Coordinates of N, CA and C in Angstrom, one line a residue:
X1286 N 87.7 45.6 114.9 CA 87.0 47.2 114.1 C 88.3 48.4 113.6
X1287 N 87.9 49.0 113.0 CA 88.2 49.9 112.4 C 87.8 51.3 112.7
X1288 N 89.4 52.4 113.2 CA 89.2 53.4 113.8 C 89.5 54.5 112.9
X1289 N 88.8 55.8 112.8 CA 88.9 57.2 111.9 C 89.3 58.0 112.3
X1290 N 90.5 58.9 112.2 CA 90.9 60.1 112.8 C 90.2 60.8 112.2
X1291 N 89.2 61.6 113.7 CA 88.6 62.7 112.7 C 88.9 64.0 112.0
X1292 N 90.1 64.2 112.2 CA 90.5 65.3 111.5 C 91.1 65.4 109.8
X1293 N 92.0 63.9 109.7 CA 92.6 63.8 108.3 C 91.3 62.6 107.8
X1294 N 91.1 61.4 108.8 CA 90.2 60.9 107.7 C 90.8 59.5 107.8
X1295 N 92.2 59.7 107.9 CA 92.6 58.2 108.2 C 91.9 57.1 108.6
X1296 N 92.3 55.8 108.4 CA 91.5 54.9 109.0 C 93.0 53.6 109.1
X1297 N 92.3 53.3 110.9 CA 93.2 52.2 111.4 C 92.7 51.4 111.2
X1298 N 94.1 50.4 110.7 CA 93.3 49.0 110.5 C 94.0 47.8 111.3
X1299 N 93.7 47.4 111.7 CA 94.4 45.9 112.4 C 95.3 44.9 111.8
X1300 N 94.3 44.7 110.8 CA 95.1 43.7 110.5 C 95.7 44.4 109.8
X1301 N 96.3 45.9 109.1 CA 97.5 45.9 108.6 C 98.7 46.8 109.6
X1302 N 98.1 47.0 110.9 CA 99.2 47.8 111.8 C 99.6 49.6 111.2
X1303 N 100.3 49.7 111.5 CA 100.7 50.9 111.5 C 102.3 51.1 111.1
X1304 N 103.3 51.0 109.9 CA 104.2 50.5 109.9 C 105.2 51.6 110.4
X1305 N 104.4 53.0 109.7 CA 105.1 54.5 109.9 C 105.2 54.3 111.5
X1306 N 104.1 54.2 112.5 CA 104.6 53.9 113.7 C 105.3 52.7 114.6
X1307 N 105.7 51.8 114.1 CA 106.0 50.2 114.1 C 104.7 49.9 114.7
X1308 N 104.1 49.7 114.8 CA 102.9 48.7 114.8 C 102.5 47.6 114.1
X1309 N 102.6 46.7 114.9 CA 102.5 45.0 113.4 C 101.4 45.2 112.9
X1310 N 101.0 44.5 111.8 CA 100.1 43.4 111.5 C 98.8 43.1 113.3
X1311 N 97.9 43.3 112.5 CA 97.1 42.8 113.8 C 96.7 43.1 115.7
X1312 N 97.5 44.2 115.5 CA 97.6 45.5 116.1 C 96.1 45.7 116.8
X1313 N 95.2 44.8 117.7 CA 93.8 45.8 118.0 C 94.3 47.4 118.1
X1314 N 92.9 48.2 117.9 CA 93.6 49.7 118.4 C 93.2 50.1 120.0
X1315 N 92.9 49.0 120.3 CA 92.6 48.9 122.0 C 93.9 49.2 122.3
X1316 N 94.8 48.0 121.8 CA 95.8 48.0 122.1 C 97.1 48.8 121.8
X1317 N 97.1 50.3 120.9 CA 98.0 50.7 120.9 C 98.6 51.4 121.5
X1318 N 100.0 51.7 121.6 CA 100.1 52.3 122.8 C 99.4 54.0 123.2
X1319 N 100.0 54.4 124.2 CA 98.7 55.6 124.4 C 99.4 56.7 124.0
X1320 N 100.9 57.0 123.7 CA 101.3 57.8 122.6 C 101.5 57.6 121.1
X1321 N 100.6 56.8 121.0 CA 100.5 56.3 119.7 C 99.9 57.8 119.1
X1322 N 100.2 58.2 117.4 CA 99.9 59.0 116.9 C 99.3 58.6 115.3
X1323 N 98.1 59.1 115.1 CA 97.4 59.3 113.6 C 99.3 59.6 112.8
X1324 N 99.5 58.8 111.4 CA 100.4 58.5 110.6 C 100.4 59.3 109.9
X1325 N 99.5 60.1 109.6 CA 99.6 61.3 108.7 C 98.9 62.5 109.0
X1326 N 98.8 62.8 110.0 CA 98.3 63.7 110.6 C 98.8 64.4 112.2
X1327 N 99.1 63.3 113.0 CA 99.7 63.0 114.0 C 98.8 63.5 114.8
X1328 N 97.7 64.1 115.3 CA 97.0 63.9 115.8 C 96.6 62.7 116.9
X1329 N 96.6 62.8 118.1 CA 96.6 61.6 119.4 C 95.6 60.9 119.4
X1330 N 95.9 59.3 119.8 CA 94.7 57.9 119.4 C 93.3 58.3 120.0
X1331 N 93.7 59.0 121.3 CA 92.0 59.9 121.3 C 91.1 60.6 120.6
X1332 N 91.3 61.1 119.8 CA 90.9 61.7 118.5 C 90.2 60.8 117.0
X1333 N 90.6 59.5 117.6 CA 90.2 58.5 116.5 C 88.2 57.7 116.9
X1334 N 87.7 57.5 116.0 CA 86.4 57.1 116.4 C 86.2 55.8 115.8
X1335 N 85.1 55.1 116.4 CA 85.1 53.8 115.2 C 84.2 53.6 114.0
X1336 N 84.8 53.0 113.5 CA 83.9 53.4 112.5 C 84.3 52.1 111.5
X1337 N 83.0 52.0 111.0 CA 82.3 49.8 110.4 C 81.9 50.7 108.7
X1338 N 82.1 51.8 108.7 CA 81.8 51.9 106.8 C 82.2 51.0 105.8
X1339 N 82.9 50.7 106.0 CA 83.9 49.7 105.1 C 84.8 50.2 103.7
X1340 N 85.1 52.1 104.5 CA 86.3 52.4 103.5 C 87.7 52.0 103.9
X1341 N 88.3 52.2 102.5 CA 89.6 51.5 103.0 C 90.2 53.2 103.4
X1342 N 90.2 54.6 102.8 CA 91.3 55.1 103.2 C 90.7 56.9 102.9
X1343 N 90.6 57.3 104.0 CA 90.3 58.8 104.0 C 91.3 59.4 103.2
X1344 N 92.1 59.8 103.3 CA 92.7 60.1 102.3 C 92.4 60.1 100.8
X1345 N 92.9 58.8 101.0 CA 92.8 58.5 99.2 C 90.9 59.1 98.8
X1346 N 90.3 59.0 99.6 CA 88.7 59.6 98.8 C 88.7 61.3 98.9
X1347 N 89.0 61.7 99.2 CA 89.3 62.8 99.5 C 90.3 63.1 98.2
X1348 N 91.7 62.5 98.1 CA 92.0 63.1 96.5 C 91.5 62.6 95.4
X1349 N 90.5 61.4 95.2 CA 89.6 61.5 94.2 C 88.4 62.4 94.1
X1350 N 88.0 63.2 94.8 CA 87.0 64.1 95.1 C 87.5 64.9 94.6
X1351 N 88.9 65.1 95.0 CA 89.7 66.3 94.3 C 89.7 66.2 93.1
X1352 N 90.5 65.1 92.8 CA 90.4 64.6 90.4 C 89.2 64.6 90.4
X1353 N 88.2 64.1 90.8 CA 86.6 64.6 90.0 C 86.2 65.9 89.7
X1354 N 87.1 66.7 90.9 CA 86.3 68.7 91.0 C 87.0 68.3 90.0
X1355 N 88.4 68.4 89.9 CA 89.6 69.1 88.6 C 89.1 68.6 86.9
X1356 N 88.1 67.3 87.3 CA 88.2 66.6 86.1 C 86.6 68.0 85.6
X1357 N 85.6 67.5 86.4 CA 84.2 68.6 86.5 C 85.1 70.1 85.6
X1358 N 85.7 70.5 86.3 CA 86.5 72.1 86.4 C 86.9 72.3 84.5
X1359 N 87.7 71.4 84.8 CA 88.4 71.0 83.3 C 87.8 70.5 82.2
X1360 N 86.6 69.5 82.2 CA 85.8 68.9 81.3 C 87.0 67.5 81.1
X1361 N 87.4 66.7 81.5 CA 88.5 65.9 81.2 C 88.8 65.6 82.3
X1362 N 89.6 63.8 82.3 CA 89.5 63.2 83.1 C 90.9 63.4 83.9
X1363 N 91.6 64.6 83.1 CA 92.8 64.3 83.1 C 93.0 65.8 84.7
X1364 N 93.5 66.1 85.5 CA 93.1 66.8 86.4 C 94.8 67.8 86.1
X1365 N 93.7 69.4 86.5 CA 95.4 70.1 85.8 C 95.3 71.1 87.2
X1366 N 96.4 71.0 87.9 CA 96.4 71.8 89.0 C 96.7 73.0 89.3
X1367 N 96.4 72.9 87.5 CA 96.8 75.2 87.7 C 95.4 75.5 87.1
X1368 N 94.4 74.9 87.6 CA 93.3 75.5 87.3 C 92.7 76.5 88.8
X1369 N 92.2 77.3 88.9 CA 91.9 78.2 90.4 C 90.8 78.3 89.9
X1370 N 89.5 78.2 90.9 CA 88.2 78.3 91.5 C 88.0 79.9 91.8
X1371 N 87.7 80.8 91.1 CA 87.6 81.9 91.6 C 85.8 82.5 91.7
X1372 N 85.5 82.7 93.2 CA 84.0 83.6 93.1 C 83.9 84.1 92.2
X1373 N 82.4 84.3 91.8 CA 81.8 85.4 90.5 C 82.2 86.7 91.3
X1374 N 82.6 87.5 89.8 CA 82.6 89.3 90.6 C 81.2 89.8 90.7
X1375 N 80.7 90.2 91.9 CA 79.5 90.8 91.8 C 79.5 92.1 91.1
X1376 N 77.9 92.4 91.0 CA 77.6 93.3 90.2 C 77.2 94.5 91.6

């Protein structure tokens, strides 16, 4: 079963392990050391929850969402990091 970080959305997938934390492929979440933490945001293992949504990577999904937002603002498929969203002026 996959487990999801409640802070950044990272998914721990046992079949992939965690090469950043030195956890070999095939290591179940329950078998991770108690001091193991999220390789993306550093939050403790205790902040992960079971996830069976079938999604691969929360950070990737967030990035795709940002790209879609930029494309919508600009009116193209290419994100533009110089786009700034401003609140409308109140009269």
